Amino acid sequence: MKKILITGGAGFIGSHTAVSLVQSGFEPVILDNFSNSDHSVIGSLERILETKIKWYEADCLDGDSVREIFSENEFAGVIHFAASKAVGESVANPLKYYRNNVESLLILIDAMAEYGVKDLVLSSSCTVYGQPEILPVSESTPRQEAESPYGNTKKICEDILRDYIKSGAKSRIVALRYFNPIGAHPSSEIGELPKGVPANLVPFITQTAAGIRRELTVFGNDYDTPDGTCVRDYIHVLDLADAHVKSIQYLFKQEENFYDVFNVGTGNGNTVLEVIKAFEKVSGKHLNYRIGPRREGDVVKTWANTDKIKNLLGWTPKYSLEDSMRDAWNWQVKLGSAGK
Ligand SMILES: NC(=O)c1ccc[n+]([C@@H]2O[C@H](COP(=O)([O-])OP(=O)(O)OC[C@H]3O[C@@H](n4cnc5c(N)ncnc54)[C@H](O)[C@@H]3O)[C@@H](O)[C@H]2O)c1
């Protein structure tokens, strides 16, 4: 079985990718410092998969630990999720973000080169596109100046990888630009664990319905969209996880010295009110929300052109918005009031 190192593998997307990797015949090895995840995720994964999961509590910024993990395992590839991801915090504390998101990538690339591991998948984000002029947004759309230090770290990481490959490195690398990952594993064993007040819409919805938050504010309903609220491309986290497996399999088939980027979204945009309606339908709950003023800096509408990933990786999403909302709600019910 090919071993795949997943940094940040105890986190939201990493843990679901661990499931998909095992189900596709790989052996995931998790490296996480648990700064934004819980140790209980390991047990949850083992219950879902009915197998032991190898994991290390380590920090990607600690080069000695990272190299030690490489020396103990023969990795076929690496998926690098570990990063800090709170946009607001990145504005207040940019150096934390440049260090954790950019320096960790450099340390990882060095370790991969030292141990002859060629294949890498990086978590990037649709945030690199800003507000695209043409929709749906394809990979050839020029990236825009980042709105936050967090967004900038994703652009910089992409640039580092592109330049590294341009320099003749033998690696094979894919950066995946995620749109809006939501949902949870249908078993309700793993899901998103937002710390404090959630910055994303779906955990805010489920926490409001669970009584943890009093009400949801919808930021603006006078935009140029079907119902005036902002539009995003919401993708079930298990579909996103599958895109990582397909990316690793794709990389194995490429010549050395390879870099490419792929959008990962459903190809459909949904408004905030559509997401709320889907939630109310699958949960049978009425959501307490109100319309508030526009929020500065919000992208009004974005959704992905997914032709490239469909054609080259043979990947297509399987889950609907309602599936995602059902799984997110079941996960919230399981969490109860945790996350207060
Ligand atoms: N969730 C989203 O909406 C979204 C969208 C686009 C891109 N991304 C990117 O996807 C990746 C995964 O996101 P997520 O939503 O699963 O986040 P998450 O916070 O749930 O998972 C990240 C994991 O990395 C770990 N981690 C952070 N810094 C570390 C370090 N220095 N060493 C070891 N472990 C470390 C955390 O403990 C956590 O378990 C991130 O790179 C994020 O920027 C996420």
Tab-separated table of C-alpha atoms and ligand atoms in Angstrom:
chain	number	residue	atom	x	y	z
A	1	MET	CA	0.000	0.000	0.000
A	2	LYS	CA	1.373	3.408	-0.952
A	3	LYS	CA	1.860	5.713	2.018
A	4	ILE	CA	0.666	9.290	1.698
A	5	LEU	CA	1.691	11.902	4.255
A	6	ILE	CA	-1.180	14.239	5.079
A	7	THR	CA	-0.088	17.327	6.972
A	8	GLY	CA	-3.027	18.832	8.822
A	9	GLY	CA	-4.677	15.428	8.475
A	10	ALA	CA	-6.687	15.793	11.685
A	11	GLY	CA	-8.393	18.930	10.330
A	12	PHE	CA	-11.677	19.284	8.494
A	13	ILE	CA	-10.596	18.513	4.932
A	14	GLY	CA	-7.568	16.395	5.873
A	15	SER	CA	-9.585	13.949	7.976
A	16	HIS	CA	-12.112	13.359	5.187
A	17	THR	CA	-9.240	12.890	2.754
A	18	ALA	CA	-7.764	10.257	5.069
A	19	VAL	CA	-11.039	8.338	4.685
A	20	SER	CA	-10.994	8.636	0.889
A	21	LEU	CA	-7.341	7.584	0.717
A	22	VAL	CA	-7.942	4.398	2.701
A	23	GLN	CA	-11.016	3.610	0.625
A	24	SER	CA	-8.871	3.987	-2.519
A	25	GLY	CA	-6.172	1.622	-1.288
A	26	PHE	CA	-3.640	4.120	0.121
A	27	GLU	CA	-2.211	4.277	3.624
A	28	PRO	CA	-2.521	7.818	5.013
A	29	VAL	CA	-0.060	8.980	7.666
A	30	ILE	CA	-1.258	12.029	9.575
A	31	LEU	CA	1.039	14.812	10.758
A	32	ASP	CA	-0.756	17.434	12.833
A	33	ASN	CA	0.044	19.758	15.710
A	34	PHE	CA	-3.654	19.780	16.723
A	35	SER	CA	-3.625	23.583	16.888
A	36	ASN	CA	-7.016	23.622	15.152
A	37	SER	CA	-8.243	20.055	15.594
A	38	ASP	CA	-8.938	17.499	18.245
A	39	HIS	CA	-7.125	14.277	19.088
A	40	SER	CA	-10.480	12.488	19.089
A	41	VAL	CA	-10.468	12.724	15.271
A	42	ILE	CA	-8.002	9.830	15.145
A	43	GLY	CA	-10.396	7.506	17.021
A	44	SER	CA	-13.283	8.695	14.843
A	45	LEU	CA	-11.313	7.853	11.702
A	46	GLU	CA	-10.474	4.434	13.078
A	47	ARG	CA	-14.176	3.782	13.758
A	48	ILE	CA	-15.186	4.816	10.236
A	49	LEU	CA	-12.417	2.825	8.577
A	50	GLU	CA	-12.197	-0.095	11.018
A	51	THR	CA	-8.423	0.100	10.798
A	52	LYS	CA	-5.585	1.741	12.725
A	53	ILE	CA	-4.397	5.121	11.473
A	54	LYS	CA	-0.755	6.094	11.819
A	55	TRP	CA	-0.340	9.623	13.124
A	56	TYR	CA	2.286	11.969	14.501
A	57	GLU	CA	1.783	14.965	16.749
A	58	ALA	CA	4.319	17.326	15.196
A	59	ASP	CA	4.656	20.839	13.860
A	60	CYS	CA	5.344	21.474	10.175
A	61	LEU	CA	7.559	24.375	11.240
A	62	ASP	CA	9.846	21.994	13.131
A	63	GLY	CA	12.161	20.767	10.369
A	64	ASP	CA	13.841	18.137	12.583
A	65	SER	CA	10.503	16.489	13.410
A	66	VAL	CA	9.392	16.637	9.786
A	67	ARG	CA	12.621	14.992	8.580
A	68	GLU	CA	12.356	12.348	11.289
A	69	ILE	CA	8.873	11.427	10.050
A	70	PHE	CA	10.212	11.155	6.490
A	71	SER	CA	13.085	8.969	7.696
A	72	GLU	CA	10.657	6.573	9.407
A	73	ASN	CA	8.288	6.215	6.432
A	74	GLU	CA	8.658	5.657	2.745
A	75	PHE	CA	6.125	8.124	1.381
A	76	ALA	CA	4.805	7.912	-2.176
A	77	GLY	CA	3.380	11.420	-1.920
A	78	VAL	CA	2.352	14.292	0.314
A	79	ILE	CA	-0.876	16.277	0.676
A	80	HIS	CA	-0.201	19.543	2.462
A	81	PHE	CA	-3.278	20.827	4.306
A	82	ALA	CA	-1.592	22.222	7.411
A	83	ALA	CA	-2.097	25.970	7.517
A	84	SER	CA	-3.814	28.687	9.484
A	85	LYS	CA	-7.024	29.737	7.748
A	86	ALA	CA	-8.846	32.506	9.628
A	87	VAL	CA	-8.966	35.520	7.319
A	88	GLY	CA	-9.638	38.044	10.116
A	89	GLU	CA	-6.851	36.703	12.301
A	90	SER	CA	-4.464	36.923	9.346
A	91	VAL	CA	-5.127	40.666	9.110
A	92	ALA	CA	-4.393	41.095	12.830
A	93	ASN	CA	-1.414	38.737	12.880
A	94	PRO	CA	0.048	38.496	9.368
A	95	LEU	CA	3.445	37.124	10.385
A	96	LYS	CA	1.825	34.093	11.995
A	97	TYR	CA	0.215	33.384	8.625
A	98	TYR	CA	3.328	33.948	6.516
A	99	ARG	CA	5.282	31.713	8.896
A	100	ASN	CA	2.770	28.911	9.292
A	101	ASN	CA	1.530	28.795	5.708
A	102	VAL	CA	4.618	29.729	3.692
A	103	GLU	CA	7.568	28.611	5.806
A	104	SER	CA	5.924	25.233	6.453
A	105	LEU	CA	5.750	24.651	2.693
A	106	LEU	CA	9.468	25.410	2.281
A	107	ILE	CA	10.367	23.023	5.087
A	108	LEU	CA	8.215	20.342	3.518
A	109	ILE	CA	9.700	20.794	0.023
A	110	ASP	CA	13.209	20.489	1.480
A	111	ALA	CA	12.301	17.292	3.326
A	112	MET	CA	10.662	15.846	0.204
A	113	ALA	CA	13.783	16.588	-1.860
A	114	GLU	CA	16.054	15.097	0.804
A	115	TYR	CA	14.033	11.869	0.958
A	116	GLY	CA	13.273	11.616	-2.770
A	117	VAL	CA	9.498	12.111	-2.465
A	118	LYS	CA	8.277	13.697	-5.701
A	119	ASP	CA	4.524	14.091	-5.508
A	120	LEU	CA	2.766	16.921	-3.719
A	121	VAL	CA	-0.791	18.231	-3.587
A	122	LEU	CA	-1.241	21.690	-2.055
A	123	SER	CA	-4.430	23.188	-0.593
A	124	SER	CA	-5.035	26.458	-2.356
A	125	SER	CA	-8.210	28.482	-2.555
A	126	CYS	CA	-10.570	30.278	-4.913
A	127	THR	CA	-9.697	33.342	-2.860
A	128	VAL	CA	-6.777	33.810	-5.300
A	129	TYR	CA	-9.332	34.923	-7.942
A	130	GLY	CA	-10.910	37.681	-5.815
A	131	GLN	CA	-14.104	38.894	-7.551
A	132	PRO	CA	-13.756	37.398	-11.046
A	133	GLU	CA	-15.063	39.463	-13.948
A	134	ILE	CA	-16.151	36.428	-15.956
A	135	LEU	CA	-18.146	33.572	-14.434
A	136	PRO	CA	-17.762	30.700	-14.023
A	137	VAL	CA	-14.118	31.231	-13.151
A	138	SER	CA	-11.575	29.003	-14.886
A	139	GLU	CA	-7.976	28.278	-13.968
A	140	SER	CA	-6.710	30.613	-16.694
A	141	THR	CA	-8.458	33.601	-15.085
A	142	PRO	CA	-5.760	35.967	-13.819
A	143	ARG	CA	-5.381	35.958	-10.053
A	144	GLN	CA	-6.027	39.238	-8.282
A	145	GLU	CA	-4.251	41.055	-5.516
A	146	ALA	CA	-5.097	39.222	-2.303
A	147	GLU	CA	-7.688	40.769	0.023
A	148	SER	CA	-5.953	39.445	3.159
A	149	PRO	CA	-2.599	38.072	4.329
A	150	TYR	CA	-4.267	34.624	4.412
A	151	GLY	CA	-5.215	34.900	0.735
A	152	ASN	CA	-1.751	36.166	-0.058
A	153	THR	CA	-0.140	33.118	1.555
A	154	LYS	CA	-2.080	30.898	-0.869
A	155	LYS	CA	-0.878	32.965	-3.846
A	156	ILE	CA	2.697	32.893	-2.559
A	157	CYS	CA	2.591	29.127	-2.004
A	158	GLU	CA	1.360	28.630	-5.570
A	159	ASP	CA	4.147	30.901	-6.858
A	160	ILE	CA	6.790	29.051	-4.864
A	161	LEU	CA	5.699	25.741	-6.367
A	162	ARG	CA	5.508	27.130	-9.913
A	163	ASP	CA	9.002	28.667	-9.631
A	164	TYR	CA	10.385	25.505	-8.039
A	165	ILE	CA	9.205	23.458	-11.011
A	166	LYS	CA	10.465	26.126	-13.442
A	167	SER	CA	13.901	25.746	-11.870
A	168	GLY	CA	13.970	22.142	-13.076
A	169	ALA	CA	12.954	20.317	-9.879
A	170	LYS	CA	11.975	16.720	-10.546
A	171	SER	CA	8.819	17.005	-8.475
A	172	ARG	CA	5.240	16.626	-9.682
A	173	ILE	CA	2.897	19.086	-8.030
A	174	VAL	CA	-0.763	20.042	-8.157
A	175	ALA	CA	-2.369	22.989	-6.372
A	176	LEU	CA	-6.109	22.584	-5.808
A	177	ARG	CA	-8.134	25.779	-5.619
A	178	TYR	CA	-11.024	24.867	-3.362
A	179	PHE	CA	-14.280	26.743	-3.595
A	180	ASN	CA	-16.450	26.465	-0.430
A	181	PRO	CA	-16.087	23.125	1.360
A	182	ILE	CA	-19.076	22.201	3.534
A	183	GLY	CA	-20.803	19.116	4.933
A	184	ALA	CA	-19.381	16.281	6.978
A	185	HIS	CA	-18.910	12.537	6.818
A	186	PRO	CA	-22.388	10.907	6.707
A	187	SER	CA	-21.436	8.818	9.764
A	188	SER	CA	-21.245	12.090	11.796
A	189	GLU	CA	-17.914	10.833	13.166
A	190	ILE	CA	-15.934	13.716	11.623
A	191	GLY	CA	-16.794	17.205	10.413
A	192	GLU	CA	-15.840	20.838	10.769
A	193	LEU	CA	-14.798	22.016	14.235
A	194	PRO	CA	-14.847	25.806	14.135
A	195	LYS	CA	-13.181	27.493	17.092
A	196	GLY	CA	-15.127	30.428	18.492
A	197	VAL	CA	-17.581	32.250	16.254
A	198	PRO	CA	-17.575	30.520	12.859
A	199	ALA	CA	-16.393	32.676	9.965
A	200	ASN	CA	-18.118	30.440	7.402
A	201	LEU	CA	-21.819	30.396	6.559
A	202	VAL	CA	-22.707	26.732	7.060
A	203	PRO	CA	-21.293	26.214	10.574
A	204	PHE	CA	-22.948	29.510	11.523
A	205	ILE	CA	-26.275	28.196	10.222
A	206	THR	CA	-26.000	24.884	12.076
A	207	GLN	CA	-24.836	26.549	15.299
A	208	THR	CA	-27.735	29.013	15.104
A	209	ALA	CA	-30.226	26.199	14.584
A	210	ALA	CA	-28.640	24.363	17.517
A	211	GLY	CA	-29.174	27.413	19.734
A	212	ILE	CA	-25.463	28.222	20.142
A	213	ARG	CA	-25.851	31.489	18.188
A	214	ARG	CA	-28.924	33.662	18.570
A	215	GLU	CA	-29.377	34.562	14.920
A	216	LEU	CA	-27.639	34.578	11.577
A	217	THR	CA	-27.062	37.868	9.814
A	218	VAL	CA	-27.167	37.731	6.032
A	219	PHE	CA	-24.790	40.420	4.833
A	220	GLY	CA	-26.710	42.288	2.140
A	221	ASN	CA	-29.651	41.361	-0.094
A	222	ASP	CA	-29.291	44.070	-2.708
A	223	TYR	CA	-26.483	42.605	-4.812
A	224	ASP	CA	-26.802	41.797	-8.486
A	225	THR	CA	-27.644	38.111	-7.879
A	226	PRO	CA	-30.904	36.110	-8.281
A	227	ASP	CA	-32.195	37.002	-4.787
A	228	GLY	CA	-29.755	39.775	-3.910
A	229	THR	CA	-27.554	37.702	-1.577
A	230	CYS	CA	-23.970	36.583	-2.253
A	231	VAL	CA	-23.302	33.513	-4.400
A	232	ARG	CA	-20.713	30.798	-3.693
A	233	ASP	CA	-19.894	27.351	-5.006
A	234	TYR	CA	-20.477	24.977	-2.081
A	235	ILE	CA	-18.782	21.606	-2.358
A	236	HIS	CA	-19.281	18.573	-0.127
A	237	VAL	CA	-16.066	17.832	1.751
A	238	LEU	CA	-16.146	14.187	0.627
A	239	ASP	CA	-16.191	15.264	-3.026
A	240	LEU	CA	-13.260	17.541	-2.237
A	241	ALA	CA	-11.471	14.669	-0.489
A	242	ASP	CA	-11.935	12.535	-3.588
A	243	ALA	CA	-10.325	15.270	-5.704
A	244	HIS	CA	-7.144	14.818	-3.635
A	245	VAL	CA	-7.068	11.089	-4.275
A	246	LYS	CA	-7.593	11.692	-8.007
A	247	SER	CA	-4.825	14.319	-7.938
A	248	ILE	CA	-2.319	11.938	-6.355
A	249	GLN	CA	-3.230	9.219	-8.875
A	250	TYR	CA	-2.860	11.758	-11.696
A	251	LEU	CA	0.547	12.919	-10.455
A	252	PHE	CA	1.870	9.355	-10.440
A	253	LYS	CA	1.193	9.221	-14.191
A	254	GLN	CA	2.960	12.490	-15.068
A	255	GLU	CA	6.543	13.018	-16.206
A	256	GLU	CA	8.917	14.527	-13.664
A	257	ASN	CA	8.999	18.334	-13.434
A	258	PHE	CA	5.260	18.950	-13.495
A	259	TYR	CA	3.043	21.666	-12.009
A	260	ASP	CA	-0.615	22.426	-12.585
A	261	VAL	CA	-3.604	23.990	-10.824
A	262	PHE	CA	-7.211	22.802	-10.688
A	263	ASN	CA	-10.452	24.332	-9.471
A	264	VAL	CA	-12.475	22.118	-7.153
A	265	GLY	CA	-16.107	23.174	-6.987
A	266	THR	CA	-19.455	21.876	-8.186
A	267	GLY	CA	-19.701	24.305	-11.084
A	268	ASN	CA	-22.919	25.757	-9.572
A	269	GLY	CA	-23.423	28.879	-7.547
A	270	ASN	CA	-25.917	29.115	-4.679
A	271	THR	CA	-27.104	32.207	-2.897
A	272	VAL	CA	-27.048	32.521	0.884
A	273	LEU	CA	-30.860	32.303	0.931
A	274	GLU	CA	-30.777	29.119	-1.156
A	275	VAL	CA	-28.379	27.573	1.345
A	276	ILE	CA	-30.680	28.557	4.205
A	277	LYS	CA	-33.683	27.070	2.369
A	278	ALA	CA	-31.812	23.821	1.718
A	279	PHE	CA	-30.917	23.680	5.413
A	280	GLU	CA	-34.512	24.279	6.541
A	281	LYS	CA	-35.761	21.605	4.150
A	282	VAL	CA	-33.424	18.819	5.264
A	283	SER	CA	-33.412	19.680	8.977
A	284	GLY	CA	-37.091	20.537	9.331
A	285	LYS	CA	-35.951	23.503	11.462
A	286	HIS	CA	-36.784	27.136	11.021
A	287	LEU	CA	-33.626	29.252	10.961
A	288	ASN	CA	-33.581	32.522	12.845
A	289	TYR	CA	-31.950	34.971	10.436
A	290	ARG	CA	-32.171	38.617	9.497
A	291	ILE	CA	-30.932	40.676	6.604
A	292	GLY	CA	-28.129	43.051	7.593
A	293	PRO	CA	-26.022	45.558	5.683
A	294	ARG	CA	-23.397	44.508	3.156
A	295	ARG	CA	-20.066	43.397	4.656
A	296	GLU	CA	-16.986	45.184	3.388
A	297	GLY	CA	-14.645	43.090	1.284
A	298	ASP	CA	-17.165	40.339	0.442
A	299	VAL	CA	-16.858	38.803	-2.997
A	300	VAL	CA	-20.357	39.128	-4.479
A	301	LYS	CA	-20.446	36.021	-6.628
A	302	THR	CA	-18.094	33.288	-7.623
A	303	TRP	CA	-18.415	29.744	-8.847
A	304	ALA	CA	-16.085	27.374	-10.601
A	305	ASN	CA	-15.626	26.269	-14.138
A	306	THR	CA	-14.790	22.614	-13.481
A	307	ASP	CA	-14.065	21.454	-17.045
A	308	LYS	CA	-10.347	21.009	-16.404
A	309	ILE	CA	-10.602	18.758	-13.372
A	310	LYS	CA	-13.393	16.741	-15.005
A	311	ASN	CA	-11.454	16.236	-18.231
A	312	LEU	CA	-7.949	15.624	-16.864
A	313	LEU	CA	-8.584	13.998	-13.497
A	314	GLY	CA	-11.890	12.309	-14.317
A	315	TRP	CA	-13.364	13.846	-11.168
A	316	THR	CA	-17.027	14.799	-10.781
A	317	PRO	CA	-18.863	15.798	-7.615
A	318	LYS	CA	-21.505	13.344	-6.383
A	319	TYR	CA	-23.197	15.180	-3.517
A	320	SER	CA	-25.942	17.819	-3.757
A	321	LEU	CA	-26.327	20.955	-1.664
A	322	GLU	CA	-29.079	19.193	0.302
A	323	ASP	CA	-26.772	16.218	0.988
A	324	SER	CA	-24.166	18.639	2.305
A	325	MET	CA	-26.629	20.473	4.527
A	326	ARG	CA	-28.038	17.203	5.898
A	327	ASP	CA	-24.565	15.914	6.769
A	328	ALA	CA	-23.547	19.267	8.276
A	329	TRP	CA	-26.693	19.301	10.415
A	330	ASN	CA	-26.305	15.685	11.590
A	331	TRP	CA	-22.736	16.530	12.566
A	332	GLN	CA	-23.930	19.564	14.535
A	333	VAL	CA	-26.547	17.443	16.302
A	334	LYS	CA	-23.793	15.009	17.265
A	335	LEU	CA	-21.600	17.870	18.542
A	336	GLY	CA	-24.489	19.265	20.544
A	337	SER	CA	-23.526	22.502	22.187
A	338	ALA	CA	-19.790	21.938	21.642
A	339	GLY	CA	-18.241	24.903	19.900
A	340	LYS	CA	-19.918	27.452	22.179
B	1	LIG	N1	-12.087	25.124	4.830
B	1	LIG	C1	-12.081	26.007	3.849
B	1	LIG	O1	-13.058	26.725	3.643
B	1	LIG	C2	-10.870	26.138	2.941
B	1	LIG	C3	-11.009	26.784	1.701
B	1	LIG	C4	-9.905	26.910	0.882
B	1	LIG	C5	-8.671	26.405	1.285
B	1	LIG	N2	-8.557	25.795	2.500
B	1	LIG	C6	-7.243	25.281	2.906
B	1	LIG	O2	-7.359	23.882	3.119
B	1	LIG	C7	-6.459	23.476	4.134
B	1	LIG	C8	-7.214	22.675	5.178
B	1	LIG	O3	-8.274	23.467	5.667
B	1	LIG	P1	-9.291	22.938	6.776
B	1	LIG	O4	-10.553	23.646	6.549
B	1	LIG	O5	-9.249	21.467	6.826
B	1	LIG	O6	-8.613	23.552	8.062
B	1	LIG	P2	-8.409	22.931	9.522
B	1	LIG	O7	-7.945	24.030	10.389
B	1	LIG	O8	-9.598	22.153	9.923
B	1	LIG	O9	-7.218	21.894	9.268
B	1	LIG	C9	-5.858	22.294	9.254
B	1	LIG	C10	-5.101	21.349	10.160
B	1	LIG	O10	-3.718	21.715	10.136
B	1	LIG	C11	-3.223	21.678	11.455
B	1	LIG	N3	-2.074	22.592	11.481
B	1	LIG	C12	-2.065	23.941	11.328
B	1	LIG	N4	-0.799	24.397	11.382
B	1	LIG	C13	0.005	23.312	11.565
B	1	LIG	C14	1.405	23.138	11.685
B	1	LIG	N5	2.242	24.168	11.673
B	1	LIG	N6	1.876	21.886	11.845
B	1	LIG	C15	1.041	20.822	11.883
B	1	LIG	N7	-0.291	20.925	11.773
B	1	LIG	C16	-0.797	22.165	11.615
B	1	LIG	C17	-4.380	22.078	12.342
B	1	LIG	O11	-4.244	21.601	13.661
B	1	LIG	C18	-5.564	21.426	11.620
B	1	LIG	O12	-5.774	20.109	12.091
B	1	LIG	C19	-5.801	24.743	4.652
B	1	LIG	O13	-4.564	24.893	3.982
B	1	LIG	C20	-6.768	25.822	4.240
B	1	LIG	O14	-6.121	27.060	4.079
B	1	LIG	C21	-9.634	25.636	3.326
